[in-house]
Amino acid sequence: MNPYNEIFRYIFTLSESFGYDTYDFLPPDLDGDEYPFIFIGEQTNEDIRTKTKLRGKTNILIHAFSFETKRQEVVEMINKINLALVNMSYTNNYYWILEENKQRFFHENQDKGQPLVHGVLEVSSEFLGKGE
């Protein structure tokens, strides 16, 4: 599997394992029962040229959404995923070095009259092949 897709799928499965409704797209027309949820969104990948090995870096944005009155819930969701990624070293085929994690929390437009809180975890990691 492509290393960038492997880390994406790892994060997606990790989020689901915590019991969070997790999407790789922003769900349209939510009824309100779907909050809170995680959206594994934008990903930027960069291959690093070496003579013999495949290496690279990835930057992934993980979004958490809920109603404004549930800010603490969003903070806890982002923090739980963050701590798991800080302690992660391997996926199935790659060794990962966490370079940087950033968290942001802000208010979003209203969803059917209710203001939202939006948390973002930005994860920057570098991969090496296993055994390197």
mmCIF file of C-alpha atoms in Angstrom:
data_model
loop_
_atom_site.group_PDB
_atom_site.id
_atom_site.type_symbol
_atom_site.label_atom_id
_atom_site.label_comp_id
_atom_site.label_asym_id
_atom_site.label_seq_id
_atom_site.Cartn_x
_atom_site.Cartn_y
_atom_site.Cartn_z
ATOM 1 C CA MET A 1 0.000 0.000 0.000
ATOM 2 C CA ASN A 2 1.102 3.541 -0.704
ATOM 3 C CA PRO A 3 2.649 4.964 2.528
ATOM 4 C CA TYR A 4 0.504 8.090 2.396
ATOM 5 C CA ASN A 5 -2.693 6.112 2.082
ATOM 6 C CA GLU A 6 -1.502 3.721 4.777
ATOM 7 C CA ILE A 7 -1.126 6.502 7.364
ATOM 8 C CA PHE A 8 -4.451 8.025 6.270
ATOM 9 C CA ARG A 9 -6.211 4.666 6.753
ATOM 10 C CA TYR A 10 -4.407 4.172 10.073
ATOM 11 C CA ILE A 11 -5.722 7.496 11.401
ATOM 12 C CA PHE A 12 -9.201 6.776 10.042
ATOM 13 C CA THR A 13 -9.313 3.358 11.756
ATOM 14 C CA LEU A 14 -7.839 4.829 14.949
ATOM 15 C CA SER A 15 -10.613 7.427 15.097
ATOM 16 C CA GLU A 16 -13.276 4.768 14.532
ATOM 17 C CA SER A 17 -11.713 2.588 17.258
ATOM 18 C CA PHE A 18 -12.368 5.429 19.718
ATOM 19 C CA GLY A 19 -16.054 5.250 18.772
ATOM 20 C CA TYR A 20 -16.097 8.484 16.779
ATOM 21 C CA ASP A 21 -18.234 8.818 13.667
ATOM 22 C CA THR A 22 -15.443 9.263 11.127
ATOM 23 C CA TYR A 23 -15.610 10.426 7.518
ATOM 24 C CA ASP A 24 -13.192 11.059 4.673
ATOM 25 C CA PHE A 25 -15.608 13.672 3.321
ATOM 26 C CA LEU A 26 -17.724 16.376 4.918
ATOM 27 C CA PRO A 27 -21.172 14.844 5.321
ATOM 28 C CA PRO A 28 -23.893 16.950 3.676
ATOM 29 C CA ASP A 29 -27.087 18.063 5.384
ATOM 30 C CA LEU A 30 -26.526 16.789 8.891
ATOM 31 C CA ASP A 31 -29.605 16.405 11.086
ATOM 32 C CA GLY A 32 -27.789 17.219 14.304
ATOM 33 C CA ASP A 33 -27.707 13.648 15.576
ATOM 34 C CA GLU A 34 -24.443 13.140 13.696
ATOM 35 C CA TYR A 35 -22.492 15.539 15.931
ATOM 36 C CA PRO A 36 -19.804 15.189 17.076
ATOM 37 C CA PHE A 37 -17.828 13.682 14.224
ATOM 38 C CA ILE A 38 -14.306 13.461 12.834
ATOM 39 C CA PHE A 39 -13.431 14.366 9.260
ATOM 40 C CA ILE A 40 -10.002 13.233 8.068
ATOM 41 C CA GLY A 41 -9.445 15.854 5.442
ATOM 42 C CA GLU A 42 -6.657 17.501 3.552
ATOM 43 C CA GLN A 43 -3.379 15.679 3.014
ATOM 44 C CA THR A 44 -0.170 16.983 1.458
ATOM 45 C CA ASN A 45 2.564 14.504 0.541
ATOM 46 C CA GLU A 46 6.196 15.047 -0.370
ATOM 47 C CA ASP A 47 8.558 12.347 -1.617
ATOM 48 C CA ILE A 48 12.161 12.624 -0.480
ATOM 49 C CA ARG A 49 14.671 11.447 -3.064
ATOM 50 C CA THR A 50 17.365 9.040 -1.963
ATOM 51 C CA LYS A 51 19.518 6.675 -4.008
ATOM 52 C CA THR A 52 17.984 3.467 -2.716
ATOM 53 C CA LYS A 53 15.035 4.038 -0.370
ATOM 54 C CA LEU A 54 11.563 5.460 -0.584
ATOM 55 C CA ARG A 55 11.070 8.158 2.015
ATOM 56 C CA GLY A 56 8.632 10.977 2.374
ATOM 57 C CA LYS A 57 6.677 13.409 4.481
ATOM 58 C CA THR A 58 2.976 13.914 4.903
ATOM 59 C CA ASN A 59 0.812 16.556 6.476
ATOM 60 C CA ILE A 60 -2.757 15.547 7.387
ATOM 61 C CA LEU A 61 -5.556 17.708 8.795
ATOM 62 C CA ILE A 62 -7.959 15.983 11.179
ATOM 63 C CA HIS A 63 -11.144 17.934 11.882
ATOM 64 C CA ALA A 64 -13.596 17.496 14.757
ATOM 65 C CA PHE A 65 -17.017 19.185 14.715
ATOM 66 C CA SER A 66 -19.712 19.566 17.337
ATOM 67 C CA PHE A 67 -22.122 22.146 18.662
ATOM 68 C CA GLU A 68 -20.626 25.244 20.261
ATOM 69 C CA THR A 69 -21.814 24.185 23.705
ATOM 70 C CA LYS A 70 -19.731 20.987 23.428
ATOM 71 C CA ARG A 71 -16.310 22.551 22.947
ATOM 72 C CA GLN A 72 -14.761 20.340 25.645
ATOM 73 C CA GLU A 73 -15.903 17.253 23.768
ATOM 74 C CA VAL A 74 -14.121 18.449 20.608
ATOM 75 C CA VAL A 75 -10.970 19.249 22.616
ATOM 76 C CA GLU A 76 -11.005 15.752 24.132
ATOM 77 C CA MET A 77 -11.525 14.081 20.738
ATOM 78 C CA ILE A 78 -8.618 15.954 19.169
ATOM 79 C CA ASN A 79 -6.429 15.312 22.211
ATOM 80 C CA LYS A 80 -7.164 11.574 22.257
ATOM 81 C CA ILE A 81 -6.208 11.182 18.595
ATOM 82 C CA ASN A 82 -3.160 13.392 19.114
ATOM 83 C CA LEU A 83 -1.869 11.307 22.047
ATOM 84 C CA ALA A 84 -2.334 8.084 20.102
ATOM 85 C CA LEU A 85 -0.370 9.491 17.151
ATOM 86 C CA VAL A 86 2.400 10.792 19.425
ATOM 87 C CA ASN A 87 2.844 7.218 20.681
ATOM 88 C CA MET A 88 2.636 5.597 17.232
ATOM 89 C CA SER A 89 5.863 4.398 15.601
ATOM 90 C CA TYR A 90 4.772 1.888 12.985
ATOM 91 C CA THR A 91 1.989 1.150 10.568
ATOM 92 C CA ASN A 92 1.939 -2.183 8.717
ATOM 93 C CA ASN A 93 4.748 -1.340 6.315
ATOM 94 C CA TYR A 94 6.395 1.882 7.461
ATOM 95 C CA TYR A 95 8.189 3.471 10.380
ATOM 96 C CA TRP A 96 6.851 6.954 11.139
ATOM 97 C CA ILE A 97 8.583 9.865 12.812
ATOM 98 C CA LEU A 98 6.214 12.481 14.148
ATOM 99 C CA GLU A 99 7.670 15.848 13.240
ATOM 100 C CA GLU A 100 5.022 18.239 14.510
ATOM 101 C CA ASN A 101 1.445 18.368 15.717
ATOM 102 C CA LYS A 102 -0.600 21.556 15.941
ATOM 103 C CA GLN A 103 -4.092 22.057 17.341
ATOM 104 C CA ARG A 104 -6.560 24.851 16.607
ATOM 105 C CA PHE A 105 -10.086 25.454 17.867
ATOM 106 C CA PHE A 106 -12.514 27.995 16.483
ATOM 107 C CA HIS A 107 -16.176 28.691 15.873
ATOM 108 C CA GLU A 108 -17.878 27.813 12.602
ATOM 109 C CA ASN A 109 -20.946 28.997 10.766
ATOM 110 C CA GLN A 110 -24.241 27.793 12.059
ATOM 111 C CA ASP A 111 -25.687 24.435 11.141
ATOM 112 C CA LYS A 112 -29.475 24.780 11.030
ATOM 113 C CA GLY A 113 -29.391 27.602 13.547
ATOM 114 C CA GLN A 114 -26.833 26.158 15.962
ATOM 115 C CA PRO A 115 -23.266 27.516 16.076
ATOM 116 C CA LEU A 116 -20.507 24.921 15.818
ATOM 117 C CA VAL A 117 -17.062 24.484 17.317
ATOM 118 C CA HIS A 118 -14.389 23.160 14.972
ATOM 119 C CA GLY A 119 -11.152 21.578 16.150
ATOM 120 C CA VAL A 120 -8.249 20.880 13.822
ATOM 121 C CA LEU A 121 -5.286 18.618 14.486
ATOM 122 C CA GLU A 122 -2.502 19.100 11.966
ATOM 123 C CA VAL A 123 -0.139 16.125 11.903
ATOM 124 C CA SER A 124 3.228 16.252 10.134
ATOM 125 C CA SER A 125 5.136 12.967 9.876
ATOM 126 C CA GLU A 126 8.007 11.459 7.957
ATOM 127 C CA PHE A 127 8.138 7.807 6.947
ATOM 128 C CA LEU A 128 10.942 5.328 6.431
ATOM 129 C CA GLY A 129 10.664 1.756 5.285
ATOM 130 C CA LYS A 130 10.500 -0.748 8.150
ATOM 131 C CA GLY A 131 13.878 -1.912 9.299
ATOM 132 C CA GLU A 132 15.705 1.311 8.346
#
